[in-house]
Structures are given as structure tokens and as C-alpha cells.
């Protein structure tokens, strides 16, 4: 990174440490031996016949694996499990130009015994945040029909709609969540207040997952926020309205990133306009 770019982004070039090295080695799709103990569907009563090497269920799951390995976008990461092929865990990065930008959104997936005749079940790890009406704090996910799409309507609620066992797949579902649910139009209430609510809750989620990252994704969470902290704080400053709520949350976010190993002191609020400095708490 040259000096001009450093000045442009207000960043300081940092030494790559073990966390960032591990982060840089993470693949978009990987298969581990066993699922983590904190997987939402871990205790689901699986059908052992489906786990057999020659079963139609395994063949379909392996087809899904191959599709994910070859087609996953860089903003979605998936882990599957050889000993529990009916389970997956995924993280989706919030799309740019939305209140969810730079945020991480974690989901546990279960392929039911009769998959693909019935669609997968999904649990959202909400950290008890009421992000929007399609991602319930208790973990329920509701997908509406994609704009111009052709494959599912309210499938999570038990209505199969246009889910097609022959054509639909998990990659479509994950892409639908990213493009349809995590979009600017999915804010409640609509307008500036809804955008601000979704934005601040996304930032709170960053703090909570740094404190308590999900298993199998610790390295990813730590490394991701090491590399994105500067951009997140710069974007936060653009969204700030000078309210005590946003100023205090900024400092929580700032401290969380510093505790995670990112140098952030050049983002301190002394850089804000004078009218906003009055509201700042003291930074040690």
C-alpha cells in the first residue's frame, strides 16, 4: 500500500500476524469432519440410511457441495461436515450500499430427510437483535419471492411454493438471503429511521460476534474484522448524526476493533466537526 492510498483511506499499514495469516488461508467452501457443538440442528434426529455412501440423499448433498465449491461468491462462506452431511454452517457478508454493509450474518442449515422434496431449514444467529422483519430475533428466516426470481416463496414457513426439487439448490437460497433480505428495501420502518436502525443493529452484531464468535468461524471473524475495521469505522462516521446513541456505539465498536488487534486511534472522534465533539465521551 503506497503513501497516497494510506492518506486516502486514513489507514496505517500493519504487520500481518498469525490471525491474518489464518484468515487469508480460509476457503469459501470447506468440509470438516464433525459439526460444532453450538450448531442449532446438531440434535436433529438424522436418518442413518441417508448417510450411506450410495444413498440418493448423499449423492444430492455431494452435488450441492460441488456447486458451492465452484460457484460461491467471495461474500459467502460455507462449512459442511463429512460425519453429518445433513448440516451446514454459513456466513454471509452484508452487501455494499445497504445498512448491512460489512456486517456478518450467520446461519445454520439442515437438510431434512426427504430433501430435496422439501427445502432446507435455516436458523439465523441473531444475537437477539431484531434486524428486520425477515430475520427474526429467535432465528426464524422468511424468504419472499425474489424480484424476477423463479424458485421459492415462503418456503421456510412450510409452504413449498415454487421450490423445485429438480432445479432449486442451496446456492440459490443463500444468494436469495443476501440479495433479497439483506437489501436496502428490507428495513423497518422504511426511510432514514429504518436505515439507521438496521445500520446500528448491524454494528452491534459486529461487537457481539467478536465477543462470542461461533465455533468453526473464530479465525474468520477475527481476521475479517482485522481487515475491515478501518472501512467500517470510516463508513460509520459518514452515518453519524451526533446523537448520544450513535456516538456511544461508535466507541464500543472502536474499542472492540482495538481489542481484536486493529490500530484504530486515527479514527478517534476528535476528527469530527466541532459541534459533534461536544457530545463525545472521553477516550482513554
Short mmCIF file of C-alpha atoms in Angstrom, two decimals:
data_model
loop_
_atom_site.label_atom_id
_atom_site.label_comp_id
_atom_site.label_asym_id
_atom_site.label_seq_id
_atom_site.Cartn_x
_atom_site.Cartn_y
_atom_site.Cartn_z
CA UNK A 1 0.00 0.00 0.00
CA UNK A 2 1.55 3.31 -1.07
CA UNK A 3 1.54 6.55 0.90
CA UNK A 4 -1.16 8.08 -1.28
CA UNK A 5 -3.53 5.25 -0.52
CA UNK A 6 -2.71 5.45 3.18
CA UNK A 7 -3.66 9.12 3.16
CA UNK A 8 -6.79 8.47 1.13
CA UNK A 9 -8.23 5.86 3.47
CA UNK A 10 -6.73 7.11 6.72
CA UNK A 11 -5.14 3.71 7.30
CA UNK A 12 -1.89 2.53 8.76
CA UNK A 13 -0.12 -0.40 7.21
CA UNK A 14 0.09 -3.19 9.76
CA UNK A 15 2.21 -6.28 10.16
CA UNK A 16 0.42 -9.46 9.12
CA UNK A 17 0.20 -11.68 12.22
CA UNK A 18 -0.99 -15.23 12.80
CA UNK A 19 -4.67 -14.25 12.85
CA UNK A 20 -4.50 -12.60 9.45
CA UNK A 21 -2.42 -15.42 8.03
CA UNK A 22 -5.04 -17.95 9.10
CA UNK A 23 -7.77 -15.70 7.73
CA UNK A 24 -6.05 -15.47 4.35
CA UNK A 25 -5.90 -19.27 4.15
CA UNK A 26 -9.64 -19.79 4.69
CA UNK A 27 -11.52 -21.22 1.70
CA UNK A 28 -15.01 -20.14 0.68
CA UNK A 29 -16.15 -23.75 0.93
CA UNK A 30 -14.69 -26.48 3.11
CA UNK A 31 -15.69 -29.86 4.52
CA UNK A 32 -14.79 -30.62 8.14
CA UNK A 33 -15.15 -33.95 9.90
CA UNK A 34 -17.70 -33.02 12.57
CA UNK A 35 -20.16 -30.15 13.13
CA UNK A 36 -19.61 -27.79 16.08
CA UNK A 37 -21.35 -28.31 19.39
CA UNK A 38 -23.18 -25.00 19.04
CA UNK A 39 -24.86 -25.90 15.74
CA UNK A 40 -28.59 -25.24 16.09
CA UNK A 41 -29.65 -28.51 14.44
CA UNK A 42 -27.00 -30.76 15.98
CA UNK A 43 -29.53 -32.84 17.93
CA UNK A 44 -31.84 -33.31 14.98
CA UNK A 45 -32.72 -37.00 14.63
CA UNK A 46 -30.93 -37.84 11.41
CA UNK A 47 -31.71 -40.84 9.22
CA UNK A 48 -28.61 -43.05 9.23
CA UNK A 49 -29.62 -44.58 5.89
CA UNK A 50 -29.18 -41.14 4.30
CA UNK A 51 -25.55 -41.06 5.39
CA UNK A 52 -24.58 -44.13 3.37
CA UNK A 53 -22.11 -43.71 0.55
CA UNK A 54 -24.59 -44.90 -2.08
CA UNK A 55 -27.70 -43.16 -0.81
CA UNK A 56 -29.61 -40.78 -3.08
CA UNK A 57 -29.53 -38.24 -0.24
CA UNK A 58 -25.72 -38.25 -0.08
CA UNK A 59 -25.45 -38.03 -3.83
CA UNK A 60 -27.67 -34.95 -3.84
CA UNK A 61 -25.72 -33.35 -0.98
CA UNK A 62 -22.42 -34.02 -2.75
CA UNK A 63 -23.88 -32.36 -5.83
CA UNK A 64 -24.68 -29.33 -3.66
CA UNK A 65 -21.13 -29.38 -2.29
CA UNK A 66 -19.65 -29.33 -5.78
CA UNK A 67 -21.88 -26.43 -6.81
CA UNK A 68 -20.90 -24.43 -3.75
CA UNK A 69 -17.22 -25.16 -4.22
CA UNK A 70 -17.32 -23.88 -7.79
CA UNK A 71 -19.93 -21.13 -7.69
CA UNK A 72 -19.93 -19.49 -4.25
CA UNK A 73 -19.35 -15.73 -4.41
CA UNK A 74 -16.48 -14.39 -2.30
CA UNK A 75 -19.01 -12.79 0.08
CA UNK A 76 -20.46 -16.15 1.25
CA UNK A 77 -18.55 -18.77 3.23
CA UNK A 78 -19.85 -22.31 3.86
CA UNK A 79 -18.66 -25.19 6.03
CA UNK A 80 -20.05 -28.71 5.64
CA UNK A 81 -19.42 -31.84 7.67
CA UNK A 82 -18.42 -35.30 6.48
CA UNK A 83 -19.93 -37.06 9.52
CA UNK A 84 -23.14 -35.02 9.33
CA UNK A 85 -23.76 -34.35 5.68
CA UNK A 86 -27.24 -33.06 6.59
CA UNK A 87 -25.77 -29.98 8.29
CA UNK A 88 -24.05 -26.81 7.12
CA UNK A 89 -23.00 -23.51 8.65
CA UNK A 90 -22.62 -20.37 6.58
CA UNK A 91 -21.76 -16.71 6.95
CA UNK A 92 -22.98 -14.07 4.52
CA UNK A 93 -21.34 -10.66 4.21
CA UNK A 94 -23.77 -7.74 4.03
CA UNK A 95 -23.94 -6.23 0.53
CA UNK A 96 -22.39 -2.80 -0.17
CA UNK A 97 -24.59 0.30 -0.26
CA UNK A 98 -27.00 -1.17 2.29
CA UNK A 99 -27.28 -0.69 6.07
CA UNK A 100 -25.92 -4.24 6.36
CA UNK A 101 -22.65 -3.46 4.53
CA UNK A 102 -19.56 -5.08 6.11
CA UNK A 103 -21.75 -6.96 8.59
CA UNK A 104 -21.56 -10.73 9.08
CA UNK A 105 -24.72 -12.82 9.20
CA UNK A 106 -24.52 -16.44 10.36
CA UNK A 107 -26.93 -19.26 9.53
CA UNK A 108 -27.16 -22.95 10.42
CA UNK A 109 -28.70 -25.20 7.79
CA UNK A 110 -30.39 -28.57 7.96
CA UNK A 111 -31.22 -30.75 5.00
CA UNK A 112 -34.31 -32.77 6.07
CA UNK A 113 -34.58 -36.50 5.45
CA UNK A 114 -36.72 -36.01 2.36
CA UNK A 115 -34.51 -33.32 0.81
CA UNK A 116 -34.78 -32.08 -1.92
CA UNK A 117 -38.51 -32.86 -1.98
CA UNK A 118 -38.70 -30.41 0.92
CA UNK A 119 -36.41 -27.39 1.11
CA UNK A 120 -33.69 -26.94 3.73
CA UNK A 121 -34.36 -25.49 7.15
CA UNK A 122 -32.38 -22.45 8.25
CA UNK A 123 -31.68 -20.90 11.64
CA UNK A 124 -30.38 -17.34 11.85
CA UNK A 125 -27.94 -16.50 14.66
CA UNK A 126 -29.45 -13.15 15.60
CA UNK A 127 -27.53 -12.35 18.81
CA UNK A 128 -31.04 -11.31 19.97
CA UNK A 129 -31.09 -8.38 17.55
CA UNK A 130 -34.33 -7.57 15.71
CA UNK A 131 -32.63 -6.74 12.43
CA UNK A 132 -35.58 -6.75 10.08
CA UNK A 133 -38.94 -8.46 9.62
CA UNK A 134 -37.42 -11.32 7.61
CA UNK A 135 -34.76 -12.22 10.19
CA UNK A 136 -36.48 -12.90 13.48
CA UNK A 137 -34.55 -12.49 16.77
CA UNK A 138 -35.49 -16.10 17.60
CA UNK A 139 -33.77 -17.31 14.44
CA UNK A 140 -36.65 -17.75 12.02
CA UNK A 141 -35.85 -16.85 8.40
CA UNK A 142 -38.60 -15.77 5.99
CA UNK A 143 -37.77 -15.58 2.29
CA UNK A 144 -40.13 -13.81 -0.08
CA UNK A 145 -40.10 -14.34 -3.82
CA UNK A 146 -37.01 -12.86 -5.44
CA UNK A 147 -37.63 -9.96 -7.76
CA UNK A 148 -37.80 -11.62 -11.13
CA UNK A 149 -36.90 -14.91 -9.45
CA UNK A 150 -38.36 -18.30 -10.07
CA UNK A 151 -37.81 -20.68 -7.24
CA UNK A 152 -39.24 -20.12 -3.79
CA UNK A 153 -41.96 -18.37 -1.86
CA UNK A 154 -42.33 -18.56 1.93
CA UNK A 155 -40.69 -21.96 1.85
CA UNK A 156 -39.42 -21.70 5.41
CA UNK A 157 -42.95 -21.39 6.75
CA UNK A 158 -43.83 -24.85 5.47
CA UNK A 159 -45.33 -23.68 2.17
CA UNK A 160 -43.23 -25.08 -0.64
CA UNK A 161 -44.45 -22.53 -3.18
CA UNK A 162 -42.15 -22.61 -6.18
CA UNK A 163 -39.36 -24.64 -4.61
CA UNK A 164 -38.47 -27.13 -7.32
CA UNK A 165 -36.73 -30.33 -6.12
CA UNK A 166 -35.14 -30.82 -9.52
CA UNK A 167 -33.87 -27.27 -10.09
CA UNK A 168 -33.62 -25.47 -6.76
CA UNK A 169 -30.46 -25.66 -4.66
CA UNK A 170 -28.82 -24.27 -1.55
CA UNK A 171 -26.71 -21.78 -3.51
CA UNK A 172 -29.92 -20.12 -4.72
CA UNK A 173 -31.20 -19.94 -1.16
CA UNK A 174 -28.03 -18.32 0.20
CA UNK A 175 -27.93 -15.86 -2.68
CA UNK A 176 -31.59 -15.04 -2.06
CA UNK A 177 -30.87 -14.19 1.57
CA UNK A 178 -28.02 -11.90 0.58
CA UNK A 179 -29.74 -10.10 -2.28
CA UNK A 180 -33.36 -10.09 -1.12
CA UNK A 181 -33.33 -9.99 2.70
CA UNK A 182 -30.08 -8.07 3.27
CA UNK A 183 -31.04 -5.22 0.97
CA UNK A 184 -31.84 -1.53 1.34
CA UNK A 185 -35.53 -2.25 0.81
CA UNK A 186 -35.62 -4.62 3.80
CA UNK A 187 -35.66 -2.03 6.56
CA UNK A 188 -38.48 -1.36 9.00
CA UNK A 189 -39.68 1.33 9.30
CA UNK A 190 -38.85 2.50 5.81
CA UNK A 191 -36.85 5.66 5.19
CA UNK A 192 -33.97 7.16 7.14
CA UNK A 193 -35.06 5.89 10.56
CA UNK A 194 -35.34 2.32 9.33
CA UNK A 195 -31.95 2.56 7.63
CA UNK A 196 -30.38 3.93 10.82
CA UNK A 197 -31.93 1.14 12.93
CA UNK A 198 -30.67 -1.60 10.61
CA UNK A 199 -27.24 0.04 10.42
CA UNK A 200 -26.77 0.40 14.19
CA UNK A 201 -28.02 -3.15 14.85
CA UNK A 202 -25.60 -4.48 12.24
CA UNK A 203 -22.76 -2.70 14.07
CA UNK A 204 -23.94 -4.06 17.42
CA UNK A 205 -23.86 -7.53 15.90
CA UNK A 206 -20.19 -7.00 14.98
CA UNK A 207 -19.38 -6.30 18.64
CA UNK A 208 -21.34 -9.31 19.91
CA UNK A 209 -19.80 -11.79 17.47
CA UNK A 210 -16.28 -10.54 18.28
CA UNK A 211 -17.04 -11.27 21.93
CA UNK A 212 -18.62 -14.64 21.19
CA UNK A 213 -17.78 -15.97 17.71
CA UNK A 214 -19.48 -19.14 16.56
CA UNK A 215 -17.44 -22.32 16.52
CA UNK A 216 -15.61 -23.13 13.26
CA UNK A 217 -15.59 -19.42 12.44
CA UNK A 218 -13.39 -17.89 15.14
CA UNK A 219 -10.46 -17.32 12.79
CA UNK A 220 -12.73 -15.92 10.13
CA UNK A 221 -14.45 -13.43 12.45
CA UNK A 222 -11.21 -12.19 13.97
CA UNK A 223 -9.41 -11.95 10.63
CA UNK A 224 -12.35 -10.42 8.81
CA UNK A 225 -12.69 -7.54 11.26
CA UNK A 226 -8.92 -7.06 11.30
CA UNK A 227 -9.07 -6.36 7.58
CA UNK A 228 -12.36 -4.42 7.52
CA UNK A 229 -12.18 -2.33 10.71
CA UNK A 230 -10.92 0.84 9.01
CA UNK A 231 -13.60 0.77 6.31
CA UNK A 232 -16.32 0.07 8.87
CA UNK A 233 -15.28 3.00 11.08
CA UNK A 234 -14.99 5.35 8.10
CA UNK A 235 -18.46 4.31 6.95
CA UNK A 236 -19.81 4.73 10.48
CA UNK A 237 -18.56 8.31 10.64
CA UNK A 238 -20.43 9.07 7.42
CA UNK A 239 -23.64 7.79 9.01
CA UNK A 240 -23.26 9.55 12.35
CA UNK A 241 -25.90 12.11 13.30
CA UNK A 242 -24.28 13.33 16.54
CA UNK A 243 -26.79 11.51 18.78
CA UNK A 244 -25.57 10.04 22.05
CA UNK A 245 -26.69 6.59 20.83
CA UNK A 246 -24.51 6.66 17.74
CA UNK A 247 -21.52 8.28 19.46
CA UNK A 248 -21.55 5.72 22.26
CA UNK A 249 -21.93 2.84 19.81
CA UNK A 250 -19.01 4.20 17.79
CA UNK A 251 -16.80 3.98 20.86
CA UNK A 252 -17.95 0.42 21.60
CA UNK A 253 -17.12 -0.54 18.03
CA UNK A 254 -13.79 1.28 18.14
CA UNK A 255 -12.76 -0.48 21.35
CA UNK A 256 -13.89 -3.89 20.06
CA UNK A 257 -11.72 -3.50 16.97
CA UNK A 258 -8.73 -2.37 19.00
CA UNK A 259 -9.14 -5.33 21.36
CA UNK A 260 -9.21 -7.53 18.24
CA UNK A 261 -5.80 -6.17 17.29
CA UNK A 262 -6.51 -3.37 14.82
CA UNK A 263 -4.84 0.01 15.28
CA UNK A 264 -7.76 2.46 15.29
CA UNK A 265 -6.55 5.58 17.13
CA UNK A 266 -6.53 7.62 13.91
CA UNK A 267 -10.33 7.13 13.87
CA UNK A 268 -10.91 8.80 17.24
CA UNK A 269 -13.80 11.23 17.29
CA UNK A 270 -11.53 14.26 17.63
CA UNK A 271 -11.62 14.23 13.85
CA UNK A 272 -15.35 15.05 13.84
CA UNK A 273 -16.73 18.59 13.37
CA UNK A 274 -16.70 20.81 16.46
CA UNK A 275 -20.48 20.61 17.00
CA UNK A 276 -20.18 16.84 17.41
CA UNK A 277 -17.11 16.94 19.65
CA UNK A 278 -19.27 18.31 22.45
CA UNK A 279 -21.11 15.03 22.67
CA UNK A 280 -18.07 12.74 22.78
CA UNK A 281 -17.25 10.75 25.87
CA UNK A 282 -13.62 10.76 26.99
CA UNK A 283 -11.41 8.28 25.14
CA UNK A 284 -8.55 6.82 27.11
#
